[in-house]
Short mmCIF file of N, CA, C and O in Angstrom, two decimals:
data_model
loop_
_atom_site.label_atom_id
_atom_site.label_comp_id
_atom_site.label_asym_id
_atom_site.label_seq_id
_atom_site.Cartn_x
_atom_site.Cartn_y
_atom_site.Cartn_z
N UNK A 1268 6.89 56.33 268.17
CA UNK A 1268 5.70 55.75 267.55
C UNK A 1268 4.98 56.80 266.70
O UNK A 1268 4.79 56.61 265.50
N UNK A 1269 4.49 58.20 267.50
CA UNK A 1269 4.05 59.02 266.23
C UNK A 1269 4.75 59.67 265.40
O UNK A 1269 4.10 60.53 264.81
N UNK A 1270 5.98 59.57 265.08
CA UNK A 1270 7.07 59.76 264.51
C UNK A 1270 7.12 58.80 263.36
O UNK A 1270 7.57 59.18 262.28
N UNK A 1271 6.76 57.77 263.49
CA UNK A 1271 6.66 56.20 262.45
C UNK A 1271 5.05 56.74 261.64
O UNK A 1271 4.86 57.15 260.50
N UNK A 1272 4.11 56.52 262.76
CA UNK A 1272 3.23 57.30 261.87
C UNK A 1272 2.87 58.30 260.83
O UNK A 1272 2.13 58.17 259.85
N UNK A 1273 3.58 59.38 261.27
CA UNK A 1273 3.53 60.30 260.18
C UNK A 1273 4.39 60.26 259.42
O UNK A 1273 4.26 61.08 258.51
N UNK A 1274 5.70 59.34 259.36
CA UNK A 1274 6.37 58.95 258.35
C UNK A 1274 5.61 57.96 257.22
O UNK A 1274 5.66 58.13 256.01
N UNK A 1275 4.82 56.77 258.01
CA UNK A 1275 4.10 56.05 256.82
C UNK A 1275 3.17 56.84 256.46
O UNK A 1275 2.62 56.31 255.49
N UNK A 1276 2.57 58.03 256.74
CA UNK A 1276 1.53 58.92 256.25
C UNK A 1276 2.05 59.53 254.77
O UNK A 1276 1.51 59.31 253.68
N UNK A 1277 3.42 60.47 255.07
CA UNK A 1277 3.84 61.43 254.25
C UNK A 1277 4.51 59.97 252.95
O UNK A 1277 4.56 60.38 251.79
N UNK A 1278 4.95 58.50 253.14
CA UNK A 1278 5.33 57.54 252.02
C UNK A 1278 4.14 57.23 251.64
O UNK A 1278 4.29 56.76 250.51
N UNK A 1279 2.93 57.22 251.93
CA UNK A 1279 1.60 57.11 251.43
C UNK A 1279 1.49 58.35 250.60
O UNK A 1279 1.77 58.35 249.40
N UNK A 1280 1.10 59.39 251.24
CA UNK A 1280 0.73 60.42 250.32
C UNK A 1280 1.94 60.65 248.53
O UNK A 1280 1.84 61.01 247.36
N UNK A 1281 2.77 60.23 249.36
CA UNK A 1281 3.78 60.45 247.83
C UNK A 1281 3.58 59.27 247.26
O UNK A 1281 4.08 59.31 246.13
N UNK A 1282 3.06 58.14 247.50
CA UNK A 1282 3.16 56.81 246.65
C UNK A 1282 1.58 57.12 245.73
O UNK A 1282 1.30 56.54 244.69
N UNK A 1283 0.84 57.97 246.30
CA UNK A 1283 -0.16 58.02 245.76
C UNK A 1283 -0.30 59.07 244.80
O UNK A 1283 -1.06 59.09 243.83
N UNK A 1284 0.55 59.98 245.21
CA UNK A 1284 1.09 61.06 243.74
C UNK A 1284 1.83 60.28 242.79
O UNK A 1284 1.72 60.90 241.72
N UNK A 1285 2.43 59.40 242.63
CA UNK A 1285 3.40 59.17 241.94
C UNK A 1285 2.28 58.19 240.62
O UNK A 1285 2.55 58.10 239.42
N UNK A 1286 0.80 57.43 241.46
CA UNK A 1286 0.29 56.63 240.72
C UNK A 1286 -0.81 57.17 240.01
O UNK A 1286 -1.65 56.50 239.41
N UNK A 1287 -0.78 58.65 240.11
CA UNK A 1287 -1.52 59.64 239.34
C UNK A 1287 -1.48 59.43 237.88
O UNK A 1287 -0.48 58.79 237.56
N UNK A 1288 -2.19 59.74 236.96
CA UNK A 1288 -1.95 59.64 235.62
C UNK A 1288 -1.02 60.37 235.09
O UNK A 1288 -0.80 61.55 235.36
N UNK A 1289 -0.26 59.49 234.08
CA UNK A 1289 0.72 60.41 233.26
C UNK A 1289 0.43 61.22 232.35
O UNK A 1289 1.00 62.28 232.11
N UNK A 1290 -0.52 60.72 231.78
CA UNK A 1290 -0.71 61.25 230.21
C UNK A 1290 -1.86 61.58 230.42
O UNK A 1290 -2.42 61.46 231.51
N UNK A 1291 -2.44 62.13 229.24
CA UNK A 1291 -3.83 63.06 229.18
C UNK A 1291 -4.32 62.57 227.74
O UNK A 1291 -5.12 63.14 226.99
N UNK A 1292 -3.58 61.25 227.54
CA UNK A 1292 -4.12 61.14 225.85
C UNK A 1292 -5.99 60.97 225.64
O UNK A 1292 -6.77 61.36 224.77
N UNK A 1293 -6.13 60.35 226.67
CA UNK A 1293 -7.78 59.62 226.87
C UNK A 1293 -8.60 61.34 226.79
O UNK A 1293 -9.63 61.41 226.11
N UNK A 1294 -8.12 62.52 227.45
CA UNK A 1294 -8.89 63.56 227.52
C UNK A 1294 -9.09 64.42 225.91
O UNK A 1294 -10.02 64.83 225.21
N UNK A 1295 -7.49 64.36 225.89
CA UNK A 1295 -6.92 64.97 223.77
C UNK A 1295 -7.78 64.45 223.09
O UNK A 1295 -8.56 65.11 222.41
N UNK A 1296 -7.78 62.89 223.18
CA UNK A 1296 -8.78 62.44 222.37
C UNK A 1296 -9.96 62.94 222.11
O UNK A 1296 -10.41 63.32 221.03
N UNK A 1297 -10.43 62.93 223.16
CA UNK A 1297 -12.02 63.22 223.42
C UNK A 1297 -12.36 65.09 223.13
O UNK A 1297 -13.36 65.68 222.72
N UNK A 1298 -11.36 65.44 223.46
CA UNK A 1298 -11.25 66.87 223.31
C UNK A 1298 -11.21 66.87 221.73
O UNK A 1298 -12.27 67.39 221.38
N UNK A 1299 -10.70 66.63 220.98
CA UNK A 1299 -10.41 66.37 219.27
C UNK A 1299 -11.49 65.38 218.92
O UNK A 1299 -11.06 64.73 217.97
N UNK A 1300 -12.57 65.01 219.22
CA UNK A 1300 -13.65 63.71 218.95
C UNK A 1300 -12.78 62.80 217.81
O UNK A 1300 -13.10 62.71 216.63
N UNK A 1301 -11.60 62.15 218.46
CA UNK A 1301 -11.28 61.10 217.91
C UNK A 1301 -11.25 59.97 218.59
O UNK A 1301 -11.38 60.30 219.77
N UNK A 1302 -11.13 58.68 218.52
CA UNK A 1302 -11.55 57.66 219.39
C UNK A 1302 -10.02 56.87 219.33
O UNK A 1302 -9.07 57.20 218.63
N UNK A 1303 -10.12 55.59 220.40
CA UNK A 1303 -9.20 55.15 220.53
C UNK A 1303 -8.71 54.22 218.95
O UNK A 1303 -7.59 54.06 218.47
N UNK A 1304 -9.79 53.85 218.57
CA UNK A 1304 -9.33 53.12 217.21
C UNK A 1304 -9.17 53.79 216.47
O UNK A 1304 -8.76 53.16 215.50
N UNK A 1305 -9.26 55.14 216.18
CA UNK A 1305 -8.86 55.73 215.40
C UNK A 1305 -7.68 55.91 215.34
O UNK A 1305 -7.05 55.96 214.28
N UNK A 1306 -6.96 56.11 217.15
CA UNK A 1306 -5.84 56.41 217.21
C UNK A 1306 -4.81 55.00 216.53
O UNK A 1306 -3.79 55.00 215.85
N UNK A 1307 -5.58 53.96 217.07
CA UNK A 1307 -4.50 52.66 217.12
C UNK A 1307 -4.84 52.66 215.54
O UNK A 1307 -3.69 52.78 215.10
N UNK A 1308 -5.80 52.59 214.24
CA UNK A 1308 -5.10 52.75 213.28
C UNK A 1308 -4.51 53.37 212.53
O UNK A 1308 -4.11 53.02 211.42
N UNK A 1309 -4.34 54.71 213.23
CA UNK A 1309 -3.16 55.43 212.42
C UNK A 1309 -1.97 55.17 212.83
O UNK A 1309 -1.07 55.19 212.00
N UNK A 1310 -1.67 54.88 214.18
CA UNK A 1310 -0.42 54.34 214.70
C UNK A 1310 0.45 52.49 214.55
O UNK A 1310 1.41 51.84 214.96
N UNK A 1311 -0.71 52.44 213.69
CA UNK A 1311 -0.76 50.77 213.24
C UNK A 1311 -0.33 49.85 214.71
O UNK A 1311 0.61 49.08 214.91
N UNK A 1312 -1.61 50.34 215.75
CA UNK A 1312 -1.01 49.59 216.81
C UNK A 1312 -2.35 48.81 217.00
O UNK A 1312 -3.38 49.02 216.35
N UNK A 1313 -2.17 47.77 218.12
CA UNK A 1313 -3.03 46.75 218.48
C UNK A 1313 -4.17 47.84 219.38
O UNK A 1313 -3.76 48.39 220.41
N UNK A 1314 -5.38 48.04 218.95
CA UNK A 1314 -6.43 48.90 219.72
C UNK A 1314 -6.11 48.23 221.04
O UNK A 1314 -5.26 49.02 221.45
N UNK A 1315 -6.25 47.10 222.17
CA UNK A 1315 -5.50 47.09 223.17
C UNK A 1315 -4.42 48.05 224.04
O UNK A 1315 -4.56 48.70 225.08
N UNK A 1316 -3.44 47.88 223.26
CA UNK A 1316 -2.39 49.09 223.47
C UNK A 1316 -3.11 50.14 223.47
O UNK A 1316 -3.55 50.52 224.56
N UNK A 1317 -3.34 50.69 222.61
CA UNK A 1317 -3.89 52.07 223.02
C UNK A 1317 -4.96 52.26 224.15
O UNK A 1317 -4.89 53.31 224.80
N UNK A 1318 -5.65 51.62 224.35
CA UNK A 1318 -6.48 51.77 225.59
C UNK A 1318 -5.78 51.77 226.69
O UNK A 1318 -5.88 52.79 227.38
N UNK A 1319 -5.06 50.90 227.08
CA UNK A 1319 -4.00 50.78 227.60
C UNK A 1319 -3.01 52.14 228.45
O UNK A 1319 -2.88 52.39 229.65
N UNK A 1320 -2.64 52.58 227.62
CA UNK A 1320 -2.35 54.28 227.38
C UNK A 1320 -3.18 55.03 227.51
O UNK A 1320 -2.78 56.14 227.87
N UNK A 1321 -4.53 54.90 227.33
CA UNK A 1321 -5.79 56.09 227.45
C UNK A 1321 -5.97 55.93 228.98
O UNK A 1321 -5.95 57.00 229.59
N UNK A 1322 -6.16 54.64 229.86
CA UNK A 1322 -6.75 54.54 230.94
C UNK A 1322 -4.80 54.42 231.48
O UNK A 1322 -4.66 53.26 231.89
N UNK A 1323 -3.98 54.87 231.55
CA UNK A 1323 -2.33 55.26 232.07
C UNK A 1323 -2.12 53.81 233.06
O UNK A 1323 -1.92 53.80 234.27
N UNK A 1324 -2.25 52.46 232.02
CA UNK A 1324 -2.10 51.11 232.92
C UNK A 1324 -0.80 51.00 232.16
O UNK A 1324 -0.03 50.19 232.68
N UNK A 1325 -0.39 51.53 231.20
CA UNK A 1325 0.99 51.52 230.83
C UNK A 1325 1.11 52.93 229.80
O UNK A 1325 0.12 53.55 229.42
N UNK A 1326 2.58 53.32 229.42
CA UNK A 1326 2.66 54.55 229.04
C UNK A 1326 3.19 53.95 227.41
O UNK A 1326 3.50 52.80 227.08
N UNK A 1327 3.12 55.21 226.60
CA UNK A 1327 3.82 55.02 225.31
C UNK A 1327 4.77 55.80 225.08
O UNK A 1327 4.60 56.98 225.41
N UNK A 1328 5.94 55.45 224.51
CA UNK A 1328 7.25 55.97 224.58
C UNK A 1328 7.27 57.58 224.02
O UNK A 1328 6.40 58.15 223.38
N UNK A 1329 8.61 58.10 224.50
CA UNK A 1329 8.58 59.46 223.97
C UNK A 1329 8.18 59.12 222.14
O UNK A 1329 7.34 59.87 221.63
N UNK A 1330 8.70 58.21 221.41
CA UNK A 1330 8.68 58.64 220.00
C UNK A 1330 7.09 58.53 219.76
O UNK A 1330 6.73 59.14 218.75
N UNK A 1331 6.24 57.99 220.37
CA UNK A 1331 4.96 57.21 220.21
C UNK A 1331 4.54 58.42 220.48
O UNK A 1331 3.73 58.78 219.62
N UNK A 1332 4.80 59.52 221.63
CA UNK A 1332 3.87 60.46 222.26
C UNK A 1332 4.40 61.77 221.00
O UNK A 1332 3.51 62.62 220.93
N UNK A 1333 5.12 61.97 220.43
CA UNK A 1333 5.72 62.48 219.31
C UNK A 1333 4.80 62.31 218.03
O UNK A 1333 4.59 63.20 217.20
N UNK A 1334 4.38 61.28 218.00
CA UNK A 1334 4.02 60.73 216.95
C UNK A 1334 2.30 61.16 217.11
O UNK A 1334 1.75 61.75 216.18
N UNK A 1335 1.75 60.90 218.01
CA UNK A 1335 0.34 60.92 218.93
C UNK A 1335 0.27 62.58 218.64
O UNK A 1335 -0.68 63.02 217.99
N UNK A 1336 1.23 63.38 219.10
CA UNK A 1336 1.41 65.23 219.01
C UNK A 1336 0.89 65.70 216.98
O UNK A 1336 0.10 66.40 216.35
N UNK A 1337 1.87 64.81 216.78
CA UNK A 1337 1.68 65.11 215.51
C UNK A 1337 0.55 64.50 214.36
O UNK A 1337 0.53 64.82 213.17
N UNK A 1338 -0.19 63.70 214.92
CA UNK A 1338 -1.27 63.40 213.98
C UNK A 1338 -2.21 64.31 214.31
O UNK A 1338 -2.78 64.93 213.41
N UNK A 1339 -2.52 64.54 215.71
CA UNK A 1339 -3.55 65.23 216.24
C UNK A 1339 -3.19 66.82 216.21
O UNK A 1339 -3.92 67.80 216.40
N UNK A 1340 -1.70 66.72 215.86
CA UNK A 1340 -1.51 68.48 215.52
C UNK A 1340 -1.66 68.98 216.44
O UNK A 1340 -2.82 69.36 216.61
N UNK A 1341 -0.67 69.27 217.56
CA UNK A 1341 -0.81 69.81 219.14
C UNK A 1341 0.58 69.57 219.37
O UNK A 1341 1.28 68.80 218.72
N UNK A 1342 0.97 70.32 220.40
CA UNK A 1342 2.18 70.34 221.34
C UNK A 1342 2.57 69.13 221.94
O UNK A 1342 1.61 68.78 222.63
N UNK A 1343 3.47 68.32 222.02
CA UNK A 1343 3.79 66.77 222.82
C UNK A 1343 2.97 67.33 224.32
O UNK A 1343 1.95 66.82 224.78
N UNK A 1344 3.61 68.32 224.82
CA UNK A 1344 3.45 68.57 226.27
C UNK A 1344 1.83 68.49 226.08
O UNK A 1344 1.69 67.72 227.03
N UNK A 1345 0.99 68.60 225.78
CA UNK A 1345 -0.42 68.84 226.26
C UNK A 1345 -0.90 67.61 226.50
O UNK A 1345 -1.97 67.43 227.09
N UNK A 1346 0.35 66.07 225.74
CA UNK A 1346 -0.61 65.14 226.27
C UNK A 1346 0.05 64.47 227.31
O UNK A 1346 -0.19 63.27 227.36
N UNK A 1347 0.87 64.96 228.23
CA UNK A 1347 1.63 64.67 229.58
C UNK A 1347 1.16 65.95 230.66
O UNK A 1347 1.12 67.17 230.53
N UNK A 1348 0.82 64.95 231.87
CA UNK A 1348 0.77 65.80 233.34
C UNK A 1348 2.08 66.29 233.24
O UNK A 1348 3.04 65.80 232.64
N UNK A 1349 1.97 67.72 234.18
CA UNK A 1349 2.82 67.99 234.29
C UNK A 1349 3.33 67.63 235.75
O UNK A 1349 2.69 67.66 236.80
N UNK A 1350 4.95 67.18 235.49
CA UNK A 1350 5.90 66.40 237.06
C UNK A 1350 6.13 67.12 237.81
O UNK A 1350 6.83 66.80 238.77
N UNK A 1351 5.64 68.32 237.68
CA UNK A 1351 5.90 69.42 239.32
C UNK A 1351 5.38 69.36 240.61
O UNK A 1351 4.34 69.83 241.07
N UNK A 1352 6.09 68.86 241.01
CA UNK A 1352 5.57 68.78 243.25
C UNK A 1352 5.16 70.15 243.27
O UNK A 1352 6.03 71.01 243.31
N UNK A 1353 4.35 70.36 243.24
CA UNK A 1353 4.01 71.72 244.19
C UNK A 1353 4.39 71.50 246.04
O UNK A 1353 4.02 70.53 246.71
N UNK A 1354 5.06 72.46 246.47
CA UNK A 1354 5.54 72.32 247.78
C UNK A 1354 4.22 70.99 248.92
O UNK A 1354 2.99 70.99 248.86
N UNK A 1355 4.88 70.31 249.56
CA UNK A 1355 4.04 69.43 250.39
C UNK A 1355 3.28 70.02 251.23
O UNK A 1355 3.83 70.99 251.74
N UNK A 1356 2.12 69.81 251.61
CA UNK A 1356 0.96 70.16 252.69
C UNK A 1356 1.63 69.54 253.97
O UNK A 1356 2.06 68.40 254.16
N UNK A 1357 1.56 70.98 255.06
CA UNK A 1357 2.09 70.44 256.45
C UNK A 1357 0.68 70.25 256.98
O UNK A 1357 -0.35 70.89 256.78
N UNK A 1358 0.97 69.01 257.84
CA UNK A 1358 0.03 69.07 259.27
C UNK A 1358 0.35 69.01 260.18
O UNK A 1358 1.42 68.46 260.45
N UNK A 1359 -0.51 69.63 261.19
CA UNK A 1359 0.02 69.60 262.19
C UNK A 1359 -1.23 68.75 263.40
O UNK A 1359 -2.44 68.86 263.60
N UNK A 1360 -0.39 68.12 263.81
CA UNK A 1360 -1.31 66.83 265.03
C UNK A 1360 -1.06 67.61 266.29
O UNK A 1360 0.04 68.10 266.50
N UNK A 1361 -2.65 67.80 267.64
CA UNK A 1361 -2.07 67.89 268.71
C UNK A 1361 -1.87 66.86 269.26
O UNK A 1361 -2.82 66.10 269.03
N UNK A 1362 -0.95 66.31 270.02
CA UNK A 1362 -0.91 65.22 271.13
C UNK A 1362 -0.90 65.29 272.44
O UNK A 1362 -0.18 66.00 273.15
N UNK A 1363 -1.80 64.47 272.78
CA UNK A 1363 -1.94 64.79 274.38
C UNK A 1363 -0.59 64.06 275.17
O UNK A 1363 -0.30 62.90 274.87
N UNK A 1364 0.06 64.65 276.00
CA UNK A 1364 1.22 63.97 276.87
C UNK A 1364 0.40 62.78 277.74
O UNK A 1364 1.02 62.06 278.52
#
C-alpha cells in the first residue's frame, strides 16, 4: 500500500513537470515591448493563435518558432524552456510498524 502511494506521488510529480510551459514567447514578447498582435501580424496568423502560444494551450511548430527567432532577432532557444530533468527530489517517509 505505501509502495502504491509513493508511486502515484512520484506519476503526479512528473505529470506536473511535463504540463509546465514550453515556450517563453509571452515573456520575449514583453521583454522586446511587442504585443501579441503585433506578433500575429507579422506572422499573418489569426491573433487567437498566437495567444494561444503566449499562454502554452498549444505550441507553434519548429518553422513558426524559427520564424518568431527571427523577426524579433534572438536565438530560437531563448523562446523554449529548457527539457532538462534536473536529477529527482528524494523523500524520505517515516513509518510506524
Amino acid at each position: 500500500m505505501f509502495c502504491e502511494i509513493i508511486s502515484k506521488f512520484a506519476f503526479y510529480s512528473i505529470y506536473m513537470t511535463m504540463k509546465e510551459d514550453l515556450n517563453r514567447l509571452k515573456i520575449v514578447l514583453a521583454e522586446r515591448k511587442k504585443t501579441n498582435k503585433w506578433l500575429a501580424d507579422h506572422l499573418e496568423k489569426d491573433p487567437t493563435t498566437v495567444s494561444k502560444w503566449c499562454t502554452n494551450n498549444t505550441q507553434p511548430s519548429l518553422e513558426t518558432l524559427r520564424d518568431i527567432a527571427n523577426l524579433l532577432e534572438i536565438d530560437i532557444k531563448e523562446l523554449i524552456h529548457s527539457t532538462r530533468v534536473s536529477a529527482p527530489e528524494v523523500m524520505y517517509v517515516k513509518v510506524k510498524a
